[in-house]
Amino acid sequence: MVFEKGDKIFILVDCNNFYASCERVFNPALRGKPVVVLSNNDGCIVARSAEAKTLGLDMAAPVFKNRDLIGRHGIKVYSSNYVLYGDMSRRVMAILSRLAPEIEVYSIDEAFLSAVGMSARQLPDFGRYIHRAVQQQTGLTVSVGIAPTKTLAKVANHFAKRHEQHGGVLCLTDPAMIRDYLSRMPLAKIWGIGRRKARFFERQRIHNGLQLTAASDRWIKKYLTVMTLRTVWELRGISCIPLETVPAHKKGIGSSRSFGRDVSRLAEMEEAVAAYTARCAEKLRQQGLTAGHIQVFIATDAFKDGPYYENAAGNGISPPTAATPLLTARATDLLKSVFRPGLLYKRAGVMLLDLLPQVQVQADLFEHVYQNSRSQRLMETIDRYNRRTNSGKLMWAAEGMGKPWYMRQAHKSRRFTTRWDELAVAYA
DNA sequence: TCTGGGGTCCTAGGACCC
DNA sequence: TCTGGGGTCCTAGGACCC
């Protein structure tokens, strides 16, 4: 049988331990050693090499609770280096785009591919070819899961990653084989079923993927959502989630961050909010969008004893804009309306909503074009400079200079692939 | 001392209308 | 004695994903 347009086959390619592997590609001294990468602010563990997993470090575990383990085993610790990971991701996606006719970049480290014009017998070979190509060209190892629905491709990928005998590639097209693997698939690991729903199913004596496929549609719709029903159909082999080769337009663009230390002064808070607004506005302009609504939120430390405060305020912006100074002025006003003196704040964020393409705004609001063009040219110039020099060197004075509230990043590696002065050095 | 950030989607419930 | 019901829009909150 040959898969043609209309026949569904999905190939999920997922990088193993992506962030930790990126660190290792440029630092051979890390081969075979346990490596972990931390979240922003050096708070939690967000990526672990195979060795680190074996030592018992959990995903999303706070670092401070694992200091002992990290010290005892000489585990190498890195702050997140998104410039490096983003660039490695682009390289992987470029390779995959050349290999398959259609690609959906699903996240920084995974993509779904289609397999049009290929026979069922060729699929495993194709999977192995992808595996080899990415390995040779980037030094990163991927797992490949192949199946008739996206959710089953995720299941295949799950086993390809964990069981060495598959060599990183598992093709699930045979119904008996699918049932066999589903019977060994823990519910909480199924795409779309989180911990919460898994617990619900356990109480109903449903313990694995195969049992879930046997549940009745009526029952699922009654107690859960249509989303869960879709997941169940996908597990039964009926494809409900199509390949999205064109990225959907964003509904909101946000930037939020925990502080390196508590912030209680309004002046410092204003700097942080200005900095987050500038970041959002930059992302906005990169995508050729403007925002018609802005939201600001601030929060105290949720982990501390005592009351937790989270306050948000939002407002419409007319006409919609992508100009940093305008957005910052609105954000500052909103901040003042929710800020309470005397509280120790730990986190703040800015969210831009009601996104509208820039061209549309100009067409609709003809009379504003002239007066906006100056600020638009300024924005373009700043963005171009920062992009070209790959730094955020041009910033707004409102962001402040010292940034005493800035997040901790004590273990950052170099930007090996995007900065000449940070290239890897090979010694003869 | 120390616990991420950026998204999506669905549902419930209130307001409002006819 | 008697107190509708259906549609729509909005928002807040929750679950989930990576």
GROMACS .gro file of C-alpha atoms (C1' of nucleotides) in nm:
model
  464
    1MET     CA    1   0.000   0.000   0.000
    2VAL     CA    2   0.124   0.346  -0.086
    3PHE     CA    3   0.024   0.649   0.117
    4GLU     CA    4  -0.119   0.919  -0.102
    5LYS     CA    5  -0.279   1.252  -0.039
    6GLY     CA    6  -0.583   1.172   0.171
    7ASP     CA    7  -0.429   0.869   0.343
    8LYS     CA    8  -0.315   0.971   0.681
    9ILE     CA    9   0.030   0.898   0.814
   10PHE     CA   10   0.208   1.122   1.060
   11ILE     CA   11   0.575   1.120   1.147
   12LEU     CA   12   0.666   1.284   1.475
   13VAL     CA   13   1.031   1.381   1.509
   14ASP     CA   14   1.134   1.489   1.857
   15CYS     CA   15   1.483   1.583   1.980
   16ASN     CA   16   1.602   1.385   2.281
   17ASN     CA   17   1.674   1.594   2.593
   18PHE     CA   18   1.691   1.893   2.361
   19TYR     CA   19   1.840   2.170   2.578
   20ALA     CA   20   2.083   1.938   2.753
   21SER     CA   21   2.188   1.792   2.415
   22CYS     CA   22   2.246   2.141   2.270
   23GLU     CA   23   2.485   2.216   2.556
   24ARG     CA   24   2.668   1.893   2.486
   25VAL     CA   25   2.713   1.940   2.112
   26PHE     CA   26   2.956   2.226   2.167
   27ASN     CA   27   3.119   2.095   2.481
   28PRO     CA   28   3.263   1.747   2.430
   29ALA     CA   29   3.375   1.738   2.791
   30LEU     CA   30   3.009   1.683   2.879
   31ARG     CA   31   2.981   1.353   2.686
   32GLY     CA   32   2.867   1.075   2.913
   33LYS     CA   33   2.830   1.316   3.205
   34PRO     CA   34   2.501   1.406   3.375
   35VAL     CA   35   2.386   1.748   3.252
   36VAL     CA   36   2.083   1.957   3.350
   37VAL     CA   37   1.947   2.285   3.214
   38LEU     CA   38   1.755   2.523   3.439
   39SER     CA   39   1.448   2.740   3.383
   40ASN     CA   40   1.465   3.118   3.385
   41ASN     CA   41   1.590   3.252   3.713
   42ASP     CA   42   1.781   2.924   3.761
   43GLY     CA   43   1.474   2.793   3.943
   44CYS     CA   44   1.373   2.450   3.814
   45ILE     CA   45   1.528   2.171   3.613
   46VAL     CA   46   1.372   2.180   3.265
   47ALA     CA   47   1.601   1.943   3.074
   48ARG     CA   48   1.811   1.645   3.178
   49SER     CA   49   2.060   1.425   2.996
   50ALA     CA   50   1.999   1.049   3.016
   51GLU     CA   51   2.261   1.023   3.292
   52ALA     CA   52   2.087   1.293   3.498
   53LYS     CA   53   1.754   1.112   3.462
   54THR     CA   54   1.913   0.788   3.585
   55LEU     CA   55   2.040   0.967   3.895
   56GLY     CA   56   1.680   1.045   3.986
   57LEU     CA   57   1.650   1.414   3.898
   58ASP     CA   58   1.286   1.486   3.813
   59MET     CA   59   1.155   1.713   3.543
   60ALA     CA   60   1.054   2.055   3.681
   61ALA     CA   61   1.214   1.981   4.017
   62PRO     CA   62   1.337   2.291   4.203
   63VAL     CA   63   1.717   2.310   4.202
   64PHE     CA   64   1.748   2.399   4.568
   65LYS     CA   65   1.586   2.071   4.666
   66ASN     CA   66   1.845   1.879   4.468
   67ARG     CA   67   2.165   2.056   4.569
   68ASP     CA   68   2.293   1.745   4.746
   69LEU     CA   69   2.242   1.515   4.452
   70ILE     CA   70   2.394   1.768   4.213
   71GLY     CA   71   2.702   1.814   4.429
   72ARG     CA   72   2.750   1.447   4.507
   73HIS     CA   73   2.751   1.335   4.145
   74GLY     CA   74   2.923   1.636   3.992
   75ILE     CA   75   2.620   1.708   3.775
   76LYS     CA   76   2.687   1.987   3.524
   77VAL     CA   77   2.435   2.268   3.558
   78TYR     CA   78   2.344   2.526   3.291
   79SER     CA   79   2.115   2.827   3.283
   80SER     CA   80   1.887   2.832   2.978
   81ASN     CA   81   2.052   2.972   2.668
   82TYR     CA   82   1.758   3.033   2.436
   83VAL     CA   83   1.965   3.199   2.168
   84LEU     CA   84   2.162   2.876   2.130
   85TYR     CA   85   1.859   2.644   2.149
   86GLY     CA   86   1.660   2.858   1.906
   87ASP     CA   87   1.937   2.847   1.651
   88MET     CA   88   1.986   2.469   1.686
   89SER     CA   89   1.611   2.428   1.646
   90ARG     CA   90   1.617   2.621   1.318
   91ARG     CA   91   1.892   2.390   1.190
   92VAL     CA   92   1.696   2.076   1.275
   93MET     CA   93   1.376   2.212   1.118
   94ALA     CA   94   1.564   2.310   0.802
   95ILE     CA   95   1.688   1.952   0.762
   96LEU     CA   96   1.340   1.808   0.819
   97SER     CA   97   1.189   2.052   0.567
   98ARG     CA   98   1.425   1.920   0.302
   99LEU     CA   99   1.335   1.556   0.376
  100ALA     CA  100   0.955   1.570   0.383
  101PRO     CA  101   0.699   1.737   0.156
  102GLU     CA  102   0.505   1.890   0.445
  103ILE     CA  103   0.611   1.992   0.793
  104GLU     CA  104   0.440   2.134   1.099
  105VAL     CA  105   0.688   2.279   1.346
  106TYR     CA  106   0.509   2.193   1.667
  107SER     CA  107   0.753   2.324   1.926
  108ILE     CA  108   1.115   2.423   1.964
  109ASP     CA  109   1.222   2.057   1.956
  110GLU     CA  110   0.955   1.866   1.765
  111ALA     CA  111   0.784   1.856   1.428
  112PHE     CA  112   0.517   1.650   1.255
  113LEU     CA  113   0.590   1.544   0.896
  114SER     CA  114   0.362   1.392   0.634
  115ALA     CA  115   0.454   1.085   0.432
  116VAL     CA  116   0.289   1.127   0.096
  117GLY     CA  117   0.388   0.883  -0.181
  118MET     CA  118   0.556   0.632   0.042
  119SER     CA  119   0.466   0.266   0.094
  120ALA     CA  120   0.403   0.122   0.440
  121ARG     CA  121   0.716  -0.089   0.398
  122GLN     CA  122   0.931   0.215   0.330
  123LEU     CA  123   0.824   0.404   0.641
  124PRO     CA  124   1.063   0.249   0.895
  125ASP     CA  125   1.354   0.305   0.657
  126PHE     CA  126   1.249   0.664   0.609
  127GLY     CA  127   1.237   0.707   0.987
  128ARG     CA  128   1.587   0.572   1.022
  129TYR     CA  129   1.704   0.800   0.742
  130ILE     CA  130   1.568   1.105   0.927
  131HIS     CA  131   1.733   0.988   1.247
  132ARG     CA  132   2.071   0.955   1.073
  133ALA     CA  133   2.046   1.281   0.881
  134VAL     CA  134   1.978   1.495   1.188
  135GLN     CA  135   2.248   1.315   1.384
  136GLN     CA  136   2.511   1.369   1.115
  137GLN     CA  137   2.427   1.729   1.040
  138THR     CA  138   2.367   1.866   1.390
  139GLY     CA  139   2.506   1.617   1.641
  140LEU     CA  140   2.161   1.591   1.800
  141THR     CA  141   1.972   1.264   1.847
  142VAL     CA  142   1.603   1.249   1.758
  143SER     CA  143   1.328   0.994   1.817
  144VAL     CA  144   1.086   0.918   1.538
  145GLY     CA  145   0.729   0.793   1.586
  146ILE     CA  146   0.516   0.698   1.285
  147ALA     CA  147   0.141   0.625   1.295
  148PRO     CA  148  -0.198   0.699   1.131
  149THR     CA  149  -0.288   0.980   1.376
  150LYS     CA  150  -0.090   1.249   1.554
  151THR     CA  151  -0.178   1.112   1.897
  152LEU     CA  152  -0.064   0.761   1.798
  153ALA     CA  153   0.255   0.909   1.647
  154LYS     CA  154   0.315   1.059   1.993
  155VAL     CA  155   0.264   0.714   2.146
  156ALA     CA  156   0.507   0.560   1.897
  157ASN     CA  157   0.758   0.834   1.975
  158HIS     CA  158   0.721   0.767   2.347
  159PHE     CA  159   0.835   0.406   2.303
  160ALA     CA  160   1.097   0.486   2.039
  161LYS     CA  161   1.260   0.718   2.291
  162ARG     CA  162   1.253   0.482   2.587
  163HIS     CA  163   1.332   0.139   2.443
  164GLU     CA  164   1.675   0.105   2.290
  165GLN     CA  165   1.584  -0.193   2.074
  166HIS     CA  166   1.394   0.039   1.839
  167GLY     CA  167   1.704   0.237   1.750
  168GLY     CA  168   1.509   0.559   1.799
  169VAL     CA  169   1.241   0.477   1.539
  170LEU     CA  170   0.903   0.308   1.590
  171CYS     CA  171   0.641   0.263   1.320
  172LEU     CA  172   0.291   0.177   1.442
  173THR     CA  173   0.069   0.094   1.146
  174ASP     CA  174  -0.039  -0.261   1.226
  175PRO     CA  175  -0.362  -0.265   1.438
  176ALA     CA  176  -0.251  -0.553   1.662
  177MET     CA  177   0.076  -0.377   1.730
  178ILE     CA  178  -0.106  -0.052   1.809
  179ARG     CA  179  -0.325  -0.232   2.063
  180ASP     CA  180  -0.020  -0.395   2.219
  181TYR     CA  181   0.160  -0.063   2.271
  182LEU     CA  182  -0.153   0.117   2.388
  183SER     CA  183  -0.199  -0.146   2.659
  184ARG     CA  184   0.141  -0.044   2.795
  185MET     CA  185   0.086   0.332   2.761
  186PRO     CA  186   0.030   0.514   3.091
  187LEU     CA  187  -0.265   0.754   3.067
  188ALA     CA  188  -0.087   1.064   3.195
  189LYS     CA  189   0.171   1.028   2.914
  190ILE     CA  190  -0.091   1.037   2.639
  191TRP     CA  191  -0.099   1.366   2.447
  192GLY     CA  192  -0.399   1.565   2.571
  193ILE     CA  193  -0.450   1.361   2.890
  194GLY     CA  194  -0.281   1.535   3.180
  195ARG     CA  195  -0.232   1.429   3.539
  196ARG     CA  196  -0.576   1.552   3.636
  197LYS     CA  197  -0.770   1.355   3.376
  198ALA     CA  198  -0.548   1.051   3.428
  199ARG     CA  199  -0.649   1.049   3.796
  200PHE     CA  200  -1.015   1.073   3.699
  201PHE     CA  201  -0.982   0.773   3.466
  202GLU     CA  202  -0.792   0.570   3.727
  203ARG     CA  203  -1.085   0.613   3.963
  204GLN     CA  204  -1.307   0.472   3.689
  205ARG     CA  205  -1.079   0.166   3.659
  206ILE     CA  206  -0.928   0.282   3.330
  207HIS     CA  207  -0.553   0.241   3.359
  208ASN     CA  208  -0.398   0.245   3.012
  209GLY     CA  209  -0.447   0.368   2.657
  210LEU     CA  210  -0.611   0.050   2.533
  211GLN     CA  211  -0.877   0.059   2.803
  212LEU     CA  212  -0.942   0.422   2.720
  213THR     CA  213  -1.021   0.336   2.357
  214ALA     CA  214  -1.295   0.104   2.485
  215ALA     CA  215  -1.478   0.377   2.680
  216SER     CA  216  -1.807   0.491   2.530
  217ASP     CA  217  -1.832   0.824   2.348
  218ARG     CA  218  -2.141   0.922   2.546
  219TRP     CA  219  -1.972   0.866   2.878
  220ILE     CA  220  -1.663   1.067   2.780
  221LYS     CA  221  -1.868   1.357   2.650
  222LYS     CA  222  -2.076   1.359   2.964
  223TYR     CA  223  -1.790   1.371   3.213
  224LEU     CA  224  -1.509   1.527   3.008
  225THR     CA  225  -1.477   1.759   2.711
  226VAL     CA  226  -1.499   1.717   2.337
  227MET     CA  227  -1.121   1.756   2.336
  228THR     CA  228  -1.084   1.434   2.530
  229LEU     CA  229  -1.324   1.261   2.296
  230ARG     CA  230  -1.107   1.371   2.006
  231THR     CA  231  -0.804   1.222   2.179
  232VAL     CA  232  -0.986   0.890   2.223
  233TRP     CA  233  -1.085   0.879   1.857
  234GLU     CA  234  -0.725   0.947   1.762
  235LEU     CA  235  -0.614   0.655   1.981
  236ARG     CA  236  -0.865   0.439   1.793
  237GLY     CA  237  -0.686   0.531   1.471
  238ILE     CA  238  -0.930   0.792   1.341
  239SER     CA  239  -0.740   1.106   1.252
  240CYS     CA  240  -0.909   1.420   1.391
  241ILE     CA  241  -0.614   1.656   1.428
  242PRO     CA  242  -0.478   1.762   1.090
  243LEU     CA  243  -0.126   1.865   0.998
  244GLU     CA  244  -0.104   2.245   1.031
  245THR     CA  245   0.163   2.346   0.784
  246VAL     CA  246   0.085   2.717   0.818
  247PRO     CA  247   0.128   2.846   1.172
  248ALA     CA  248  -0.201   2.969   1.318
  249HIS     CA  249  -0.212   3.340   1.387
  250LYS     CA  250  -0.142   3.423   1.748
  251LYS     CA  251  -0.418   3.539   1.982
  252GLY     CA  252  -0.187   3.703   2.229
  253ILE     CA  253   0.178   3.788   2.285
  254GLY     CA  254   0.305   3.796   2.637
  255SER     CA  255   0.617   3.840   2.842
  256SER     CA  256   0.634   3.766   3.212
  257ARG     CA  257   0.912   3.680   3.447
  258SER     CA  258   0.997   3.617   3.809
  259PHE     CA  259   1.240   3.861   3.964
  260GLY     CA  260   1.585   3.773   4.087
  261ARG     CA  261   1.477   3.922   4.421
  262ASP     CA  262   1.162   4.073   4.568
  263VAL     CA  263   1.056   4.412   4.434
  264SER     CA  264   0.865   4.654   4.655
  265ARG     CA  265   0.940   4.995   4.500
  266LEU     CA  266   0.709   5.123   4.229
  267ALA     CA  267   1.003   5.272   4.038
  268GLU     CA  268   1.167   4.931   4.000
  269MET     CA  269   0.839   4.771   3.906
  270GLU     CA  270   0.792   5.034   3.636
  271GLU     CA  271   1.133   4.943   3.491
  272ALA     CA  272   1.049   4.574   3.482
  273VAL     CA  273   0.709   4.633   3.323
  274ALA     CA  274   0.870   4.867   3.068
  275ALA     CA  275   1.126   4.600   2.984
  276TYR     CA  276   0.858   4.330   2.939
  277THR     CA  277   0.649   4.566   2.728
  278ALA     CA  278   0.949   4.636   2.506
  279ARG     CA  279   1.001   4.263   2.458
  280CYS     CA  280   0.634   4.207   2.369
  281ALA     CA  281   0.634   4.499   2.127
  282GLU     CA  282   0.944   4.364   1.957
  283LYS     CA  283   0.780   4.024   1.907
  284LEU     CA  284   0.469   4.203   1.784
  285ARG     CA  285   0.658   4.396   1.517
  286GLN     CA  286   0.853   4.087   1.411
  287GLN     CA  287   0.521   3.931   1.314
  288GLY     CA  288   0.390   4.244   1.148
  289LEU     CA  289   0.114   4.285   1.407
  290THR     CA  290  -0.033   4.557   1.623
  291ALA     CA  291  -0.215   4.525   1.955
  292GLY     CA  292  -0.563   4.659   2.036
  293HIS     CA  293  -0.557   4.557   2.402
  294ILE     CA  294  -0.294   4.546   2.674
  295GLN     CA  295  -0.289   4.373   3.010
  296VAL     CA  296  -0.049   4.401   3.303
  297PHE     CA  297  -0.031   4.173   3.603
  298ILE     CA  298   0.182   4.164   3.916
  299ALA     CA  299   0.202   3.896   4.184
  300THR     CA  300   0.366   3.822   4.515
  301ASP     CA  301   0.551   3.498   4.589
  302ALA     CA  302   0.305   3.208   4.576
  303PHE     CA  303   0.541   2.979   4.766
  304LYS     CA  304   0.587   3.205   5.064
  305ASP     CA  305   0.373   3.177   5.376
  306GLY     CA  306   0.116   3.448   5.414
  307PRO     CA  307  -0.139   3.587   5.170
  308TYR     CA  308  -0.081   3.571   4.796
  309TYR     CA  309  -0.170   3.870   4.584
  310GLU     CA  310  -0.219   3.865   4.212
  311ASN     CA  311  -0.366   4.169   4.042
  312ALA     CA  312  -0.426   4.244   3.679
  313ALA     CA  313  -0.563   4.532   3.477
  314GLY     CA  314  -0.627   4.574   3.107
  315ASN     CA  315  -0.735   4.836   2.862
  316GLY     CA  316  -0.816   4.883   2.495
  317ILE     CA  317  -0.579   5.070   2.266
  318SER     CA  318  -0.727   5.273   1.983
  319PRO     CA  319  -0.597   5.286   1.723
  320PRO     CA  320  -0.404   4.958   1.762
  321THR     CA  321  -0.031   5.011   1.771
  322ALA     CA  322   0.308   4.841   1.782
  323ALA     CA  323   0.501   5.144   1.904
  324THR     CA  324   0.696   5.070   2.221
  325PRO     CA  325   0.663   5.416   2.380
  326LEU     CA  326   0.285   5.419   2.342
  327LEU     CA  327   0.250   5.069   2.481
  328THR     CA  328   0.487   5.143   2.768
  329ALA     CA  329   0.288   5.451   2.867
  330ARG     CA  330  -0.032   5.245   2.882
  331ALA     CA  331   0.139   4.963   3.070
  332THR     CA  332   0.276   5.206   3.327
  333ASP     CA  333  -0.070   5.354   3.387
  334LEU     CA  334  -0.217   5.009   3.434
  335LEU     CA  335   0.064   4.912   3.669
  336LYS     CA  336  -0.006   5.216   3.886
  337SER     CA  337  -0.370   5.114   3.910
  338VAL     CA  338  -0.288   4.772   4.057
  339PHE     CA  339   0.035   4.838   4.246
  340ARG     CA  340   0.006   4.831   4.626
  341PRO     CA  341   0.283   4.984   4.835
  342GLY     CA  342   0.417   4.760   5.107
  343LEU     CA  343   0.384   4.430   4.921
  344LEU     CA  344   0.687   4.227   4.816
  345TYR     CA  345   0.634   4.141   4.451
  346LYS     CA  346   0.795   3.840   4.290
  347ARG     CA  347   0.658   3.836   3.937
  348ALA     CA  348   0.516   4.066   3.673
  349GLY     CA  349   0.395   4.030   3.319
  350VAL     CA  350   0.258   4.209   3.016
  351MET     CA  351   0.017   4.062   2.762
  352LEU     CA  352  -0.082   4.210   2.427
  353LEU     CA  353  -0.418   4.101   2.283
  354ASP     CA  354  -0.660   4.179   1.999
  355LEU     CA  355  -0.376   4.143   1.752
  356LEU     CA  356  -0.430   4.290   1.410
  357PRO     CA  357  -0.196   4.293   1.107
  358GLN     CA  358  -0.019   4.626   1.069
  359VAL     CA  359  -0.128   4.665   0.705
  360GLN     CA  360  -0.490   4.635   0.802
  361VAL     CA  361  -0.460   4.909   1.062
  362GLN     CA  362  -0.307   5.141   0.807
  363ALA     CA  363  -0.582   5.071   0.557
  364ASP     CA  364  -0.855   5.125   0.813
  365LEU     CA  365  -0.710   5.432   0.972
  366PHE     CA  366  -0.578   5.620   0.678
  367GLU     CA  367  -0.549   5.953   0.853
  368HIS     CA  368  -0.312   5.812   1.113
  369VAL     CA  369  -0.056   5.687   0.866
  370TYR     CA  370   0.127   6.014   0.839
  371GLN     CA  371   0.160   6.082   1.206
  372ASN     CA  372   0.257   5.721   1.277
  373SER     CA  373   0.521   5.690   1.011
  374ARG     CA  374   0.791   5.864   1.213
  375SER     CA  375   0.754   5.639   1.513
  376GLN     CA  376   0.727   5.340   1.282
  377ARG     CA  377   1.059   5.426   1.118
  378LEU     CA  378   1.216   5.462   1.460
  379MET     CA  379   1.090   5.118   1.566
  380GLU     CA  380   1.219   4.962   1.246
  381THR     CA  381   1.560   5.117   1.293
  382ILE     CA  382   1.591   4.995   1.649
  383ASP     CA  383   1.475   4.643   1.563
  384ARG     CA  384   1.712   4.624   1.269
  385TYR     CA  385   2.006   4.733   1.479
  386ASN     CA  386   1.930   4.487   1.758
  387ARG     CA  387   1.875   4.203   1.513
  388ARG     CA  388   2.191   4.272   1.319
  389THR     CA  389   2.413   4.295   1.622
  390ASN     CA  390   2.223   4.011   1.787
  391SER     CA  391   2.206   4.197   2.114
  392GLY     CA  392   1.948   4.400   2.294
  393LYS     CA  393   2.187   4.690   2.316
  394LEU     CA  394   1.941   4.956   2.209
  395MET     CA  395   1.681   4.977   2.480
  396TRP     CA  396   1.441   5.227   2.624
  397ALA     CA  397   1.551   5.439   2.915
  398ALA     CA  398   1.231   5.337   3.094
  399GLU     CA  399   1.371   4.985   3.128
  400GLY     CA  400   1.636   5.117   3.363
  401MET     CA  401   2.011   5.057   3.353
  402GLY     CA  402   2.101   4.848   3.655
  403LYS     CA  403   1.803   4.609   3.644
  404PRO     CA  404   1.855   4.494   4.003
  405TRP     CA  405   1.535   4.289   3.969
  406TYR     CA  406   1.668   4.095   3.671
  407MET     CA  407   1.651   3.716   3.680
  408ARG     CA  408   1.941   3.505   3.796
  409GLN     CA  409   2.146   3.326   3.532
  410ALA     CA  410   2.459   3.204   3.699
  411HIS     CA  411   2.547   2.914   3.470
  412LYS     CA  412   2.502   3.033   3.114
  413SER     CA  413   2.697   2.876   2.830
  414ARG     CA  414   2.821   3.070   2.529
  415ARG     CA  415   2.610   3.154   2.224
  416PHE     CA  416   2.824   2.918   2.016
  417THR     CA  417   2.633   2.949   1.690
  418THR     CA  418   2.529   3.313   1.671
  419ARG     CA  419   2.823   3.517   1.801
  420TRP     CA  420   3.168   3.530   1.644
  421ASP     CA  421   3.328   3.605   1.977
  422GLU     CA  422   3.162   3.306   2.142
  423LEU     CA  423   3.248   3.032   1.891
  424ALA     CA  424   3.356   2.692   2.018
  425VAL     CA  425   3.735   2.658   2.019
  426ALA     CA  426   3.906   2.337   1.909
  427TYR     CA  427   4.254   2.270   2.040
  428ALA     CA  428   4.497   2.072   1.826
  429DT     C1'  429   1.839   3.200   5.046
  430DC     C1'  430   1.630   2.905   4.649
  431DT     C1'  431   1.000   2.667   4.302
  432DG     C1'  432   0.979   2.891   3.460
  433DG     C1'  433   0.748   3.106   3.073
  434DG     C1'  434   0.457   3.125   2.668
  435DG     C1'  435   0.089   2.961   2.470
  436DT     C1'  436  -0.401   2.717   2.345
  437DC     C1'  437  -0.866   2.576   2.424
  438DC     C1'  438  -1.290   2.472   2.680
  439DT     C1'  439  -1.644   2.550   3.032
  440DA     C1'  440  -1.928   2.782   3.355
  441DG     C1'  441  -2.171   3.165   3.480
  442DG     C1'  442  -2.340   3.635   3.450
  443DA     C1'  443  -2.543   4.007   3.176
  444DC     C1'  444  -2.834   4.119   2.833
  445DC     C1'  445  -3.180   4.072   2.471
  446DC     C1'  446  -3.615   3.927   2.274
  447DT     C1'  447  -5.234   3.194   4.240
  448DC     C1'  448  -4.787   3.287   4.016
  449DT     C1'  449  -4.227   3.359   3.884
  450DG     C1'  450  -4.002   3.128   3.063
  451DG     C1'  451  -3.656   3.007   2.783
  452DG     C1'  452  -3.329   3.040   2.430
  453DG     C1'  453  -2.944   3.280   2.214
  454DT     C1'  454  -2.521   3.553   2.238
  455DC     C1'  455  -2.136   3.776   2.422
  456DC     C1'  456  -1.796   3.836   2.764
  457DT     C1'  457  -1.480   3.702   3.137
  458DA     C1'  458  -1.248   3.420   3.473
  459DG     C1'  459  -1.057   3.005   3.573
  460DG     C1'  460  -0.884   2.557   3.483
  461DA     C1'  461  -0.645   2.196   3.223
  462DC     C1'  462  -0.314   2.098   2.914
  463DC     C1'  463   0.117   2.126   2.621
  464DC     C1'  464   0.619   2.199   2.566
   0.00000   0.00000   0.00000
